Amino acid sequence: MLDPFQKFKFPHRHLLGIEGLSAQDIYALLDLAEEAIEVSRQVEKKRSTLRGRTLINLFFEASTRTQSSFELAGKRLGADVMNMSVATSSVKKGETLVDTAMTLNAMRPDIIVVRHAQAGAVHLLARKVDCSVVNAGDGAHEHPTQALLDALTIKRNKGRIEGLTVAICGDILHSRVARSNILLLSALGARVRAVGPSTLLPAGLDRMGVDVFRDMKTGLNGADIVMMLRLQRERMQGGLIPSPKEYFRFFGLDEEKLGYAKLDALVMHPGPMNRGVEIDSAVADGPQSRIREQVEMGVAVRMAVLDALAQHLPNG
Amino acid sequence: MNGLSGSAAVQVPSSRAVAHQPLALVHGRLVDGETFSGEPGGVLIIDGAIRDLGPDVAPRNLPSHARIIDCGGDVIAPGLIDMRAFVGEPGAEHRETIATATAAAAAGGVTTILARPDTHPPVDEPAVVDFLLRRARDTGRVRVLPCAALTQGLRGEDIAEIGLLQEAGALAFSDGAQPIRNARVLRRVLAYARDFDALVIHYAEDRDLVGEGVMNEGEFASRLGLGGIPREAEAIMLDRDIRLVNLTGARYHAALVTTTLSLDIIARAKAAGLPVTCATSINHLTLNESDIGDYRTFLKLAPPLRHEDERRALVAALASGLIDVIVSDHNPQDVETKRLPFAEAENGAIGLETMLSAGLRLVASGELSLQRLIGAMTLRPAEILRLPQGRLRIGAPADIIRFDPDEPYVLDPSKLRSRCKNTPFDEARMEGRVKLTLVAGETAYEEA
């Protein structure tokens, strides 16, 4: 696998979001990821595409799963991986972000993977460095590799994305996963729905081509994919919903509500799950769930992204 | 999601079985909010519902085993539906209980009460809704419907469990006498309520503008040396609320409008097609600030009684339908909280038992038609709360009253059935006496 990609040269230096990617770009990354799955399933899970290269994980927001997913992806491609978790509490907004970036840049990394709590922070950083930048999540804005792994999961199970009805349920307002998925799924021709209480839905969704529903019964009716978003603790205490009990009763995915979707609908969740809040254990662990598969797809997709960006590296 | 939970809407006091023997009220004058404005006729009731009505309901046309009540020319109307009454349970049983409140209601011709949720504990948990429904079923003479809280603990911070409360049987949502001060909170409450098609009833008052005020701001307050509450305290909040309704699309009912400034706002909202309705209290329609006289605390109300010009405007707005509903705003306060210097006394007056009589003054003076008065106390509340009663219509629940609109009496507070006697009509000359009150065809009150 992973000889320099002959047929298609990935035309972007960074991956800052799904926005700006063409359908062709996306399918190319998904194809590359399919090959990466095979690599990860072998005994010797290593290739040399990024041998000698330096990958830095720069996470301003704590995240075990995404960070370790990128770390594994880099190591499986042979890169030297360095993890940096930066506490933001003592940091002045903006100033130290740029300082940090320029300091790192002086160490000449090849790829920086960045997660930050503020929307747009990764874009700011990308302007200040010479290497490639991957957005691992910037505030409520985008989380492109999550959308890619979700798409890969869907494609491998349903054979396609175009024409499917995907219902994204929960706190869309604060979710970068939702935004990236809306962009990606729409670009590939799926019908996207947002389902949640009005207090968790951003304005203007309908103008993004999304069908908006405020109850699960009509929202899940005939859906092929049910994508549940995590309800963060801050939302529960932040006056946007009355209580976890009420939320679960009306918006949590249990077997009854899953029954409103198609019989062969898939259940997905970016993780980590709040069992009993947005999703029932029986459903999370049930036959329609693809949640564990999403995690495996995550490493493969990140290998594909790193591989695609590696084409732009000097002597790449 | 429909706010009409079946059990609450058709709840019947359990102490009586639904009558199977047909009951006919004959020789009356039918008045209701939509069809009848005094036409001679009667009503036939079977199994708790209206089965026939009109001029043909007469002794010659009835089933032979029917019980017949000759109404002797009295008015036959739907039982009144009161959208704002404090019934005391849970937590304030020394002021009122469901038993005493419903006894007062029945004697006053009120057959459905929407109970205020600012009790102790407040109605912000499904368990309290259950409690109310059970207590009403076991001790109430008339229907008592739960109104649940908009915010948890009525604190104006976190949205109450509107979905669960609605499932438990709440018909509407309100924070009682508390306004929601924070616009962000109200916006979220309205947006969330709209998802459940829940009715939001809000008491619109800017507490900061009220400040230390205790009566309507103006010449009279200045003469009495009492702090004044400007009309803007109501209007500013109402204006804010309506803009948020425009933003969210929730169904909004202004609990008490009392000023011309508010009427302008309501008129604009309705003209814009917003889902807005409003009520005023029987007190604000029949009394003005000068009735406070020499510091009579039974006239101390929130919002305060206004100038006579405002009162007249309210009556005209009621006549035109701009104001949808009349409420009693029944608020029992015992002697300890009222027999105090005016500024220290609690707000509130009772009204369940006198609401109809007081309203009839407006008919007697020619300011309002009887049909409109009755409609504002029956049909409009029924439409807003989506209830089947409140109408003289075949198939509707037989919540019916019989009253003589002209019979005079002097109000003796000691005879009132409420636990507290803080009536603003103390020793006033009243007209209009309820003689019979039926709930689902069963007698809830009968004049001795």
CSV table of C-alpha atoms in Angstrom, one decimal, chain A residues 196-199 214-216 236-247 249-251, chain B residues 1 125-126 152 157-165 167 187-189 191-192 194-196:
chain,number,residue,atom,x,y,z
A,196,GLY,CA,-32.9,18.0,18.5
A,197,PRO,CA,-34.6,20.4,20.7
A,198,SER,CA,-34.7,24.0,19.4
A,199,THR,CA,-32.3,25.1,22.2
A,214,ARG,CA,-37.6,18.8,16.7
A,215,ASP,CA,-38.8,15.4,17.6
A,216,MET,CA,-37.3,12.0,17.1
A,236,MET,CA,-26.9,19.9,31.0
A,237,GLN,CA,-25.9,22.5,33.5
A,238,GLY,CA,-26.0,25.4,31.2
A,239,GLY,CA,-29.7,26.0,31.0
A,240,LEU,CA,-30.2,24.6,27.4
A,241,ILE,CA,-32.1,21.5,28.4
A,242,PRO,CA,-34.1,20.8,31.6
A,243,SER,CA,-32.4,17.6,32.7
A,244,PRO,CA,-30.7,14.5,31.5
A,245,LYS,CA,-33.9,12.5,32.4
A,246,GLU,CA,-36.0,14.7,30.2
A,247,TYR,CA,-33.4,14.7,27.4
A,249,ARG,CA,-37.0,10.5,27.4
A,250,PHE,CA,-37.5,12.7,24.3
A,251,PHE,CA,-34.2,12.7,22.5
B,1,MET,CA,-46.6,17.0,20.7
B,125,GLU,CA,-41.9,17.9,38.9
B,126,PRO,CA,-44.2,15.3,37.5
B,152,GLN,CA,-37.1,24.9,37.8
B,157,GLU,CA,-32.7,30.1,35.4
B,158,ASP,CA,-33.2,26.6,34.1
B,159,ILE,CA,-35.9,25.3,31.9
B,160,ALA,CA,-38.4,23.1,33.7
B,161,GLU,CA,-39.0,19.5,32.5
B,162,ILE,CA,-41.7,20.7,30.2
B,163,GLY,CA,-41.9,17.4,28.2
B,164,LEU,CA,-42.2,15.2,31.3
B,165,LEU,CA,-44.6,17.6,33.0
B,167,GLU,CA,-46.9,13.9,29.8
B,187,ARG,CA,-35.9,32.9,24.9
B,188,ARG,CA,-34.7,29.3,25.6
B,189,VAL,CA,-37.9,28.5,27.5
B,191,ALA,CA,-38.0,27.8,22.0
B,192,TYR,CA,-38.1,24.7,24.1
B,194,ARG,CA,-42.6,25.5,21.2
B,195,ASP,CA,-41.0,22.1,20.5
B,196,PHE,CA,-43.7,20.6,22.7
